[in-house]
Short mmCIF file of C-alpha atoms and ligand atoms in Angstrom, two decimals:
data_model
loop_
_atom_site.label_atom_id
_atom_site.label_comp_id
_atom_site.label_asym_id
_atom_site.label_seq_id
_atom_site.Cartn_x
_atom_site.Cartn_y
_atom_site.Cartn_z
CA MET A 1 -18.45 23.66 -53.63
CA LYS A 2 -17.19 21.41 -56.55
CA ALA A 3 -17.66 21.70 -60.21
CA LYS A 4 -20.16 19.50 -61.56
CA ILE A 5 -19.91 20.40 -65.67
CA LYS A 6 -18.00 18.06 -67.82
CA ASN A 7 -18.72 20.18 -70.68
CA LYS A 8 -15.17 20.83 -72.34
CA ASP A 9 -15.32 24.39 -73.29
CA PHE A 10 -15.97 26.46 -69.81
CA LEU A 11 -15.02 29.58 -67.41
CA HIS A 12 -14.30 28.46 -63.24
CA LYS A 13 -13.72 31.05 -60.48
CA TYR A 14 -12.33 29.61 -57.34
CA LEU A 15 -10.90 31.56 -54.19
CA VAL A 16 -7.99 29.53 -53.00
CA LEU A 17 -4.51 29.29 -50.47
CA ASP A 18 -7.11 30.33 -47.68
CA HIS A 19 -9.31 33.12 -49.46
CA GLN A 20 -6.14 35.09 -50.18
CA ALA A 21 -5.87 34.89 -53.41
CA ARG A 22 -8.44 34.00 -56.88
CA VAL A 23 -8.08 32.02 -59.33
CA ILE A 24 -9.89 31.65 -62.85
CA THR A 25 -9.81 28.66 -65.29
CA VAL A 26 -10.62 27.95 -68.63
CA PHE A 27 -10.88 26.03 -71.30
CA SER A 28 -10.94 27.54 -74.92
CA THR A 29 -10.46 24.98 -77.69
CA ASP A 30 -14.04 24.76 -79.78
CA VAL A 31 -14.27 28.71 -79.30
CA VAL A 32 -11.27 29.16 -80.23
CA ASN A 33 -11.99 27.10 -83.50
CA GLU A 34 -15.30 28.97 -83.59
CA TYR A 35 -13.32 31.81 -84.73
CA CYS A 36 -10.39 29.72 -87.10
CA LYS A 37 -13.77 28.10 -88.90
CA ASN A 38 -14.60 31.37 -91.43
CA ILE A 39 -11.09 32.59 -91.73
CA GLN A 40 -7.73 31.30 -93.41
CA THR A 41 -4.93 31.00 -90.72
CA THR A 42 -1.73 29.54 -89.71
CA PRO A 43 -0.87 27.17 -87.07
CA VAL A 44 1.50 30.75 -85.16
CA SER A 45 -1.87 32.75 -85.56
CA ILE A 46 -4.30 30.03 -84.03
CA ALA A 47 -1.61 30.26 -81.43
CA ALA A 48 -1.64 34.07 -81.11
CA MET A 49 -5.18 34.50 -81.12
CA GLY A 50 -6.62 31.74 -78.83
CA ARG A 51 -4.13 33.09 -76.62
CA LEU A 52 -5.37 36.29 -76.63
CA ILE A 53 -10.38 34.71 -76.70
CA SER A 54 -8.53 33.21 -73.20
CA ALA A 55 -7.23 35.83 -72.11
CA THR A 56 -9.93 37.97 -73.18
CA LEU A 57 -12.83 35.58 -71.78
CA MET A 58 -10.81 35.07 -68.45
CA MET A 59 -11.18 39.21 -68.15
CA GLY A 60 -14.56 39.59 -69.15
CA SER A 61 -15.48 36.88 -65.59
CA MET A 62 -14.16 39.88 -63.62
CA LEU A 63 -17.27 42.41 -64.94
CA LYS A 64 -20.42 42.69 -64.11
CA GLY A 65 -24.16 42.35 -65.94
CA LYS A 66 -23.47 43.50 -69.45
CA GLU A 67 -20.25 45.01 -69.01
CA ARG A 68 -17.56 44.57 -71.91
CA VAL A 69 -13.83 44.21 -71.41
CA MET A 70 -11.58 44.87 -74.92
CA LEU A 71 -8.16 43.71 -75.00
CA SER A 72 -6.04 45.58 -78.36
CA ILE A 73 -1.71 44.84 -78.95
CA GLU A 74 -0.18 46.72 -81.40
CA GLY A 75 3.38 44.71 -81.39
CA ASN A 76 5.49 45.21 -84.05
CA GLY A 77 5.38 41.73 -85.48
CA PRO A 78 4.06 40.88 -88.85
CA ILE A 79 0.31 39.77 -87.87
CA GLY A 80 -0.41 43.26 -87.05
CA THR A 81 -3.36 43.91 -84.33
CA ILE A 82 -4.45 41.53 -82.66
CA ARG A 83 -7.73 42.47 -81.29
CA ALA A 84 -10.70 40.50 -78.33
CA GLU A 85 -13.93 41.23 -77.04
CA ALA A 86 -15.11 39.42 -74.64
CA ASP A 87 -18.17 39.88 -71.99
CA SER A 88 -19.68 38.73 -68.71
CA ASN A 89 -21.54 36.14 -69.80
CA GLY A 90 -18.65 34.06 -71.52
CA ASN A 91 -19.27 35.53 -75.16
CA VAL A 92 -16.16 36.53 -76.82
CA ARG A 93 -14.97 37.99 -81.03
CA ALA A 94 -11.53 38.71 -81.80
CA PHE A 95 -10.30 39.58 -84.76
CA ALA A 96 -6.16 39.53 -86.50
CA SER A 97 -4.97 42.11 -89.60
CA ASN A 98 -2.50 39.69 -90.71
CA PRO A 99 -4.22 36.04 -89.12
CA THR A 100 -2.81 34.17 -92.59
CA VAL A 101 1.25 34.69 -91.28
CA SER A 102 3.74 32.06 -91.19
CA VAL A 103 7.39 32.13 -89.12
CA PRO A 104 9.55 29.48 -87.77
CA LEU A 105 9.32 27.28 -85.42
CA ASN A 106 11.63 28.76 -82.13
CA GLU A 107 14.50 27.36 -80.91
CA ARG A 108 12.64 24.37 -78.76
CA GLY A 109 11.22 23.39 -81.72
CA MET A 110 7.64 25.30 -80.08
CA LEU A 111 5.27 28.05 -82.26
CA ASP A 112 6.88 31.10 -82.16
CA VAL A 113 3.88 33.54 -80.85
CA PRO A 114 6.63 36.73 -79.16
CA ALA A 115 7.65 36.40 -83.77
CA VAL A 116 4.32 37.04 -84.93
CA VAL A 117 2.89 39.22 -81.90
CA GLY A 118 6.98 41.33 -81.93
CA SER A 119 8.39 41.53 -78.92
CA GLU A 120 8.04 45.44 -79.04
CA GLY A 121 4.45 48.03 -79.69
CA LYS A 122 1.73 49.10 -77.33
CA LEU A 123 -0.87 46.35 -75.03
CA SER A 124 -4.41 48.04 -74.15
CA VAL A 125 -7.20 47.62 -71.83
CA ARG A 126 -10.55 49.21 -72.26
CA LYS A 127 -13.52 48.14 -70.32
CA GLN A 128 -17.05 49.93 -71.18
CA LEU A 129 -18.58 49.74 -68.06
CA PHE A 130 -21.89 49.84 -66.17
CA MET A 131 -23.13 53.51 -65.53
CA LYS A 132 -19.61 54.53 -65.92
CA GLU A 133 -16.47 55.74 -68.37
CA PRO A 134 -15.41 53.17 -69.75
CA PHE A 135 -11.80 52.64 -67.92
CA ILE A 136 -8.77 52.61 -70.58
CA GLY A 137 -5.16 51.23 -69.67
CA THR A 138 -2.01 50.52 -71.67
CA CYS A 139 1.04 49.53 -71.35
CA GLU A 140 3.67 48.71 -73.26
CA LEU A 141 4.61 44.94 -74.40
CA ILE A 142 7.67 42.99 -72.79
CA SER A 143 8.16 40.13 -74.78
CA GLY A 144 4.95 39.52 -77.38
CA GLU A 145 4.13 35.68 -75.60
CA ILE A 146 0.65 37.80 -74.31
CA GLY A 147 0.51 35.95 -70.55
CA GLU A 148 3.72 37.66 -69.65
CA ASP A 149 3.12 40.82 -71.00
CA LEU A 150 -0.63 40.71 -69.41
CA SER A 151 0.73 39.56 -66.23
CA TYR A 152 3.41 42.84 -66.99
CA TYR A 153 -0.21 45.32 -67.58
CA TYR A 154 -1.91 43.76 -64.21
CA GLY A 155 1.31 44.81 -61.89
CA VAL A 156 1.65 48.51 -63.79
CA SER A 157 -2.08 49.69 -64.31
CA GLU A 158 -4.02 48.22 -62.15
CA GLN A 159 -2.08 47.98 -59.09
CA THR A 160 -3.24 43.95 -58.99
CA PRO A 161 -0.29 41.17 -57.99
CA THR A 162 -1.70 38.62 -60.97
CA VAL A 163 -0.29 35.88 -63.10
CA VAL A 164 -1.56 35.57 -66.48
CA ALA A 165 -0.93 31.68 -67.95
CA LEU A 166 -2.19 30.50 -71.65
CA GLY A 167 -1.57 27.33 -73.69
CA VAL A 168 -2.27 27.23 -76.45
CA LEU A 169 -1.39 23.50 -78.92
CA ALA A 170 -2.67 23.94 -83.20
CA ASN A 171 -3.15 21.96 -85.84
CA GLN A 172 -1.59 21.50 -89.26
CA ASP A 173 -5.10 21.86 -90.89
CA GLY A 174 -5.27 25.07 -89.31
CA THR A 175 -7.90 24.38 -85.91
CA CYS A 176 -7.03 24.08 -82.47
CA LYS A 177 -6.60 21.05 -80.90
CA LEU A 178 -6.29 22.92 -77.28
CA ALA A 179 -6.61 25.71 -75.80
CA GLY A 180 -6.51 27.59 -72.25
CA GLY A 181 -5.84 29.29 -69.20
CA PHE A 182 -6.01 30.67 -66.00
CA ILE A 183 -5.42 33.36 -64.02
CA ILE A 184 -4.31 34.11 -60.29
CA GLN A 185 -4.89 37.17 -58.89
CA LEU A 186 -3.68 37.97 -55.09
CA LEU A 187 -5.97 39.70 -52.93
CA PRO A 188 -5.24 43.01 -50.70
CA ASN A 189 -5.18 40.79 -47.77
CA ALA A 190 -2.40 38.20 -48.84
CA SER A 191 0.11 36.76 -46.52
CA GLU A 192 3.43 37.22 -47.23
CA GLU A 193 3.26 33.12 -47.04
CA ALA A 194 0.56 32.83 -49.57
CA TYR A 195 3.46 35.11 -51.99
CA GLU A 196 6.23 32.20 -51.36
CA THR A 197 3.55 28.99 -51.93
CA LEU A 198 2.46 31.03 -55.41
CA GLU A 199 6.33 31.84 -56.27
CA LYS A 200 6.63 28.67 -55.54
CA MET A 201 4.12 26.51 -57.43
CA LEU A 202 4.54 28.35 -60.60
CA LYS A 203 8.26 27.89 -60.63
CA ASN A 204 7.07 24.05 -61.03
CA ILE A 205 4.82 25.17 -64.29
CA THR A 206 6.62 24.00 -67.19
CA SER A 207 3.42 24.10 -70.17
CA VAL A 208 0.30 24.87 -69.48
CA SER A 209 -0.98 23.30 -72.34
CA LYS A 210 0.55 20.13 -70.50
CA LEU A 211 -2.04 21.06 -67.77
CA ILE A 212 -4.81 21.72 -69.67
CA GLU A 213 -3.91 18.43 -71.45
CA ASN A 214 -3.88 17.17 -68.42
CA ALA A 215 -6.81 17.55 -66.69
CA LYS A 216 -8.95 16.13 -69.22
CA THR A 217 -11.61 18.48 -68.06
CA SER A 218 -12.66 22.29 -67.57
CA ASP A 219 -13.97 21.44 -63.54
CA GLN A 220 -10.30 19.05 -63.11
CA PHE A 221 -7.50 21.77 -63.81
CA VAL A 222 -7.93 24.44 -61.45
CA TYR A 223 -6.97 20.63 -58.64
CA GLN A 224 -2.99 20.47 -60.59
CA LEU A 225 -2.40 24.24 -59.08
CA PHE A 226 -4.51 24.57 -55.77
CA ASP A 227 -5.91 21.93 -53.47
CA ASP A 228 -8.41 23.95 -51.30
CA ALA A 229 -10.06 26.11 -54.73
CA GLU A 230 -13.43 26.89 -53.96
CA LEU A 231 -15.66 27.24 -56.46
CA ILE A 232 -17.43 30.86 -57.12
CA PHE A 233 -19.02 30.38 -60.20
CA GLU A 234 -18.25 28.87 -63.81
CA TYR A 235 -20.08 29.31 -67.30
CA PRO A 236 -19.95 28.14 -70.38
CA VAL A 237 -17.93 30.30 -73.25
CA LYS A 238 -18.85 30.99 -77.13
CA TYR A 239 -17.46 32.55 -79.51
CA GLN A 240 -20.30 35.04 -81.03
CA CYS A 241 -20.17 38.28 -82.23
CA ASN A 242 -22.40 40.86 -81.38
CA CYS A 243 -22.82 43.12 -84.72
CA SER A 244 -26.18 44.03 -86.33
CA PHE A 245 -26.54 46.00 -89.29
CA GLU A 246 -28.14 48.38 -87.30
CA LYS A 247 -24.48 48.64 -85.00
CA THR A 248 -22.75 48.66 -89.04
CA LYS A 249 -25.10 51.19 -90.01
CA VAL A 250 -23.90 53.80 -87.02
CA LEU A 251 -20.55 52.82 -88.18
CA LEU A 252 -20.33 53.80 -91.55
CA THR A 253 -21.38 57.46 -90.03
CA GLN A 254 -18.21 57.32 -89.93
CA LEU A 255 -16.88 58.41 -94.00
CA THR A 256 -17.83 61.56 -94.83
CA LYS A 257 -19.84 62.92 -96.20
CA GLU A 258 -19.06 63.30 -99.34
CA GLU A 259 -17.61 59.61 -99.20
CA LEU A 260 -20.98 59.03 -99.03
CA LEU A 261 -22.50 60.70 -101.73
CA ASP A 262 -19.89 59.63 -103.82
CA ASP A 263 -21.51 55.96 -102.95
CA LEU A 264 -25.32 57.05 -103.14
CA ASN A 265 -24.53 58.51 -107.34
CA LYS A 266 -22.49 55.43 -107.97
CA ASN A 267 -25.65 53.16 -107.48
CA LYS A 268 -24.23 49.47 -105.96
CA GLY A 269 -24.66 50.12 -102.20
CA ILE A 270 -21.73 50.22 -99.87
CA ASP A 271 -20.69 46.17 -98.43
CA VAL A 272 -19.13 45.75 -95.78
CA THR A 273 -17.68 42.55 -94.17
CA CYS A 274 -17.86 42.05 -89.77
CA ASN A 275 -14.02 41.27 -88.87
CA PHE A 276 -15.08 39.25 -85.76
CA CYS A 277 -17.27 36.65 -87.48
CA GLN A 278 -17.24 37.87 -91.65
CA LYS A 279 -21.24 38.72 -91.45
CA GLN A 280 -21.64 40.97 -94.27
CA TYR A 281 -23.88 43.32 -94.41
CA HIS A 282 -25.32 45.34 -97.79
CA PHE A 283 -26.89 49.17 -97.31
CA ASN A 284 -28.63 50.20 -100.43
CA ASN A 285 -29.16 53.90 -101.73
CA GLU A 286 -31.86 54.17 -99.09
CA ASP A 287 -29.97 53.16 -96.49
CA ILE A 288 -27.22 55.50 -97.93
CA GLU A 289 -29.77 58.17 -97.23
CA ASP A 290 -30.12 56.99 -93.79
CA ILE A 291 -26.77 57.10 -92.72
CA ILE A 292 -25.98 60.92 -94.05
CA ALA A 293 -29.43 61.48 -92.22
CA LEU A 294 -27.96 60.07 -89.23
CA LYS A 295 -24.82 61.59 -90.05
CA GLU A 296 -26.64 65.03 -90.04
CA LYS A 297 -28.13 64.50 -86.63
CA ASN A 298 -24.86 63.59 -85.36
CA ILE A 299 -26.28 60.12 -83.28
CA TYR A 300 -23.13 58.52 -83.15
CA ASN A 301 -24.17 56.63 -79.52
CA VAL A 302 -26.87 53.89 -80.70
CA LYS A 303 -26.12 50.78 -78.84
ZN1 ZN B 1 -19.73 39.92 -86.37
#
């Protein structure tokens, strides 16, 4: 089966190398631009967040049904904590502590992602699984490039030989020119030969963004890497936050009773802005009373 869809922002999953490896590819330029729309960003911040968003979308495609995955990086760079969350249907949302960070280009004249993310710190993956306890895996950062760090994570934390390659180009005006990437995972039946073929192929890749640019459409991307790619599934991807008034209300039960009573006495209500989509929620006194009641009933797990 060959992919027919020509839309730009798509995720595709294939079997390659005679069914000895699987490949996920994603084009996510519009998704990243949707992320940039409501916040102030810089080109290097777009590069970092574009990589994170693309990676998380691909990780989401490894889940089923209503499961979700959250990828967080807490590095020692000036962008602070960066986080993206995706589901198995191609929806993603993302957040950076300091998206207005700016650093000089690196010695090759490229956006210096490790300089903003930091090369020391922690990468963590949290998967909200169906009918199971959440899965949490962590590893140390090895470079702050994100793709490299995630490849390392798969090796040490999930014991799966994985290559994660990400590419983002940003415009000076705070928009994304191009974003996407691929993940290759060798399957347990992979032969020594498959390992070698893959190694050789990866050595020849100098720029992931060039590959994306050359492909023009998402369904053509994989054929620059593998001739024998066999499509398993594909779906469009988009930026979508799943926040709501009710969910935010539940989050507010984490305030102490004293803080809530204090807000109640001030009579101004509580204003909350969603970190992921900048949507604003206002809670009036009646809502605050509800929150206190919720807190007392100890209902923390409303979905
Ligand atoms: Zn939101």
